[in-house]
PDB file of C-alpha atoms in Angstrom:
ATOM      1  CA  UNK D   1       0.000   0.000   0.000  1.00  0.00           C
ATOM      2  CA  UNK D   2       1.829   3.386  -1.025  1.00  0.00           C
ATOM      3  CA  UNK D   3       0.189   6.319   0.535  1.00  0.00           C
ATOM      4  CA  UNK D   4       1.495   9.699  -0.631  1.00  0.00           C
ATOM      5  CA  UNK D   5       1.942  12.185   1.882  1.00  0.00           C
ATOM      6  CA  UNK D   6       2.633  16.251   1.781  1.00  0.00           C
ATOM      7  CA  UNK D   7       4.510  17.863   3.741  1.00  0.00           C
ATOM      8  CA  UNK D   8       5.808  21.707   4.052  1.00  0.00           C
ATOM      9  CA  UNK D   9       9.558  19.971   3.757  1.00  0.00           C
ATOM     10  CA  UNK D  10      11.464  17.458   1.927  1.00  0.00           C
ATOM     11  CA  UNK D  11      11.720  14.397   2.840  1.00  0.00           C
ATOM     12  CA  UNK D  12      14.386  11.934   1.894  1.00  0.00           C
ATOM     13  CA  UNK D  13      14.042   7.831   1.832  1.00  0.00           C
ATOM     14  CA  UNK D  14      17.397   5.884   2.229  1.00  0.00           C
ATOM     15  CA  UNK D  15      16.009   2.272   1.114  1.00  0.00           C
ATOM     16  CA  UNK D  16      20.151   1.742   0.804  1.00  0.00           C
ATOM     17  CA  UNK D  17      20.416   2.708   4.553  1.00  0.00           C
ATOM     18  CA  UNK D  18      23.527   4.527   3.275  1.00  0.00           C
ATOM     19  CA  UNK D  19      22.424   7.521   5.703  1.00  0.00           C
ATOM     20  CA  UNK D  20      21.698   5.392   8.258  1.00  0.00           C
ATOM     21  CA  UNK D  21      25.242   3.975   8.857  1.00  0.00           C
ATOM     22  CA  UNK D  22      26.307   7.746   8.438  1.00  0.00           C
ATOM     23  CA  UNK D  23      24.422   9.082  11.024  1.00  0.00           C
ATOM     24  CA  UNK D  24      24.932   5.778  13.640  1.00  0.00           C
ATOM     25  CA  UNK D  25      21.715   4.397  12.939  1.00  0.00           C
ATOM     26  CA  UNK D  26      22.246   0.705  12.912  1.00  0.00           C
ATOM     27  CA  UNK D  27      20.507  -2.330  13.759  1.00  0.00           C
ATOM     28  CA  UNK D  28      19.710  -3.747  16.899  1.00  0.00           C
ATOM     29  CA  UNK D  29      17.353  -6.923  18.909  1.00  0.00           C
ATOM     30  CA  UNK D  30      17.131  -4.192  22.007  1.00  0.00           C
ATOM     31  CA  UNK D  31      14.763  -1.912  18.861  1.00  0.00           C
ATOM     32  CA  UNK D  32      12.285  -4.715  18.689  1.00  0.00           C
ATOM     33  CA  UNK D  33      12.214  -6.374  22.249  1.00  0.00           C
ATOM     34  CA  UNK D  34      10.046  -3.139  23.821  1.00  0.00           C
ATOM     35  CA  UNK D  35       6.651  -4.428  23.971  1.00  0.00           C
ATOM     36  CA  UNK D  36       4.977  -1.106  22.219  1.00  0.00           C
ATOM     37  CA  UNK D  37       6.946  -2.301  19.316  1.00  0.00           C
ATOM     38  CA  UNK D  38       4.938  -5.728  19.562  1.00  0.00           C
ATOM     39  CA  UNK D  39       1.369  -3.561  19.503  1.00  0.00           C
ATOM     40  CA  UNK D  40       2.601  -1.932  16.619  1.00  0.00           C
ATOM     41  CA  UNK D  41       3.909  -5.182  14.710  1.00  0.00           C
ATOM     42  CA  UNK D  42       0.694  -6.989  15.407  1.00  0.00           C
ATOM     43  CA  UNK D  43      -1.458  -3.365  13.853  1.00  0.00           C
ATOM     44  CA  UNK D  44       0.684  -4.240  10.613  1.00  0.00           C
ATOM     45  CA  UNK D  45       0.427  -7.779  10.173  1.00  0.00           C
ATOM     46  CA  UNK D  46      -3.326  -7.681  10.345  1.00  0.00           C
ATOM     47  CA  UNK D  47      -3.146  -4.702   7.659  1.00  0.00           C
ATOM     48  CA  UNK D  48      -0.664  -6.504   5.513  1.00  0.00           C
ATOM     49  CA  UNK D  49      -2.797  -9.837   6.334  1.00  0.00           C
ATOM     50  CA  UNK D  50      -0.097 -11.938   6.106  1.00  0.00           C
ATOM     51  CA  UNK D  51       3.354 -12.442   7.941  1.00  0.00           C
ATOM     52  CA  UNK D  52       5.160 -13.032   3.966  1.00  0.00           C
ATOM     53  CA  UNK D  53       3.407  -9.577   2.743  1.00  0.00           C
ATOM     54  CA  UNK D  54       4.022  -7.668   5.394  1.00  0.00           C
ATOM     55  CA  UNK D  55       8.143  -8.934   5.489  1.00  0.00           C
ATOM     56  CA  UNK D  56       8.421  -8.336   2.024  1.00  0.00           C
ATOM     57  CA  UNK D  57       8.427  -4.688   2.044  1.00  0.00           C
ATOM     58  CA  UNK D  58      12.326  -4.578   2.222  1.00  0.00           C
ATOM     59  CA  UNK D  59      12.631  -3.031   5.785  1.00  0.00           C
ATOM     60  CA  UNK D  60      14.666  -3.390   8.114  1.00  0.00           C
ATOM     61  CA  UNK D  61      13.219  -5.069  11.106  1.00  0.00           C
ATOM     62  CA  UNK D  62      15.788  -5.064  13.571  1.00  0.00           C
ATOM     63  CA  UNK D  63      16.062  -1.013  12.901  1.00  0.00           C
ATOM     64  CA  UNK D  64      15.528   1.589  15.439  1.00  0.00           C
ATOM     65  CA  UNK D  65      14.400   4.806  13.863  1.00  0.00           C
ATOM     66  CA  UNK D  66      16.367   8.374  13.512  1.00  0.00           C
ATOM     67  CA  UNK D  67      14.621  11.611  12.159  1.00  0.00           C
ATOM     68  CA  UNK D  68      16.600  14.617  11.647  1.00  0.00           C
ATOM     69  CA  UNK D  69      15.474  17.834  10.620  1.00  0.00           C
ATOM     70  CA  UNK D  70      17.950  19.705   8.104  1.00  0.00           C
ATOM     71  CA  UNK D  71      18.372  23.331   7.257  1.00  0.00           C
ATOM     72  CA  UNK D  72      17.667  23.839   3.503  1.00  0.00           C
ATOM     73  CA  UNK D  73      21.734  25.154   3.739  1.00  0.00           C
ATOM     74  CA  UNK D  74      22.426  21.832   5.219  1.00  0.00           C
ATOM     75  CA  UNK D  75      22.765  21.555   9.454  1.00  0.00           C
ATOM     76  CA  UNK D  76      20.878  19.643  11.378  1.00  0.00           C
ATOM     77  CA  UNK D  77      18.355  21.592  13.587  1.00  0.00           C
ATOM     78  CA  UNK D  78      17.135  19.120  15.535  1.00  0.00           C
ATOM     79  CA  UNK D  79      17.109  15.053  15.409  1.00  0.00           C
ATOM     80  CA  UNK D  80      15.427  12.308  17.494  1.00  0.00           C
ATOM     81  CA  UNK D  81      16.985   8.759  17.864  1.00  0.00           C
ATOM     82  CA  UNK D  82      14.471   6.417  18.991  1.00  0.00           C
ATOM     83  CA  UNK D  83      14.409   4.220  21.730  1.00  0.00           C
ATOM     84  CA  UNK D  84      12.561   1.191  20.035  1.00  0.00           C
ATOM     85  CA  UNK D  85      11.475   0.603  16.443  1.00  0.00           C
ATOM     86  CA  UNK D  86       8.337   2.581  16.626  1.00  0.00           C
ATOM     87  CA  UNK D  87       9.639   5.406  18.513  1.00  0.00           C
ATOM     88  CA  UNK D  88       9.579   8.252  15.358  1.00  0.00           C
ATOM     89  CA  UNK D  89       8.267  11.759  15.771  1.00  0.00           C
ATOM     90  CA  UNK D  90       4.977  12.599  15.770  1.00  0.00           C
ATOM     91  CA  UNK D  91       4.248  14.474  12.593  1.00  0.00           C
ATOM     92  CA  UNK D  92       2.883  17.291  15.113  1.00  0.00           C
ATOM     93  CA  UNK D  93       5.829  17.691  16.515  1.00  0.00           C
ATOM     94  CA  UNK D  94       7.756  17.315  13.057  1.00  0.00           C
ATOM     95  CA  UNK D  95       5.642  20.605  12.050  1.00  0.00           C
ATOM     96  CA  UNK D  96       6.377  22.455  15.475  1.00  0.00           C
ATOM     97  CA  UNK D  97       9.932  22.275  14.869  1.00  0.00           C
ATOM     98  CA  UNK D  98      10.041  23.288  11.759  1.00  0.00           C
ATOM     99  CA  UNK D  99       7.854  25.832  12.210  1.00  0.00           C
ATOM    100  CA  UNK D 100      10.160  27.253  15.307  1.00  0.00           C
ATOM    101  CA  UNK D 101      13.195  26.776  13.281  1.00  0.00           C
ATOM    102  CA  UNK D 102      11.841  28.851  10.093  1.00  0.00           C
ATOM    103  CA  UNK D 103      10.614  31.399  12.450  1.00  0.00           C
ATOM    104  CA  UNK D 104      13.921  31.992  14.072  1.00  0.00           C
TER     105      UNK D 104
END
């Protein structure tokens, strides 16, 4: 299922995970062994309706996330490294920062 999202900033996909090393995102068992992740897991395998679908998708499972918001002139204003595999920033808070950042 590809849902297409807008948002008032780029945003970049590293399928690769290229970025990921870069920035000391890496793998771990710790990202998936924190029980919200579980909740979470279970929400997409009864979207995906099977365990082969929803494994296909090319992810990495074992991945905790990162989220970094970057200056159009290249710093980073702000990032997040989660704690478990579905610890990302809310998209509320996503558009706070930003919007504190472009008013500054």
């Amino acid at each position: 299922m590809n849902v297409a999202i807008r948002t008032p900033f780029s945003v970049v996909a590293d399928p690769d995970r290229v970025l990921y090393r870069e920035f000391g995102v890496e793998p771990s068992l710790a990202a998936v062994a924190h029980p919200r992740t579980w909740v979470q897991s279970a929400r997409g395998l009864i979207q995906q309706r099977s365990v082969r679908a929803a494994l296909e998708r090319g992810e990495d499972r074992l991945g905790r996330p990162a989220d970094f918001l970057i200056a159009p002139d290249g710093p980073v204003l702000a990032c997040k490294y989660g704690a478990h595999a579905d610890d990302q920033w809310p998209v509320e808070e996503i558009l706070s920062l930003a919007g504190r950042f472009a008013s500054a």
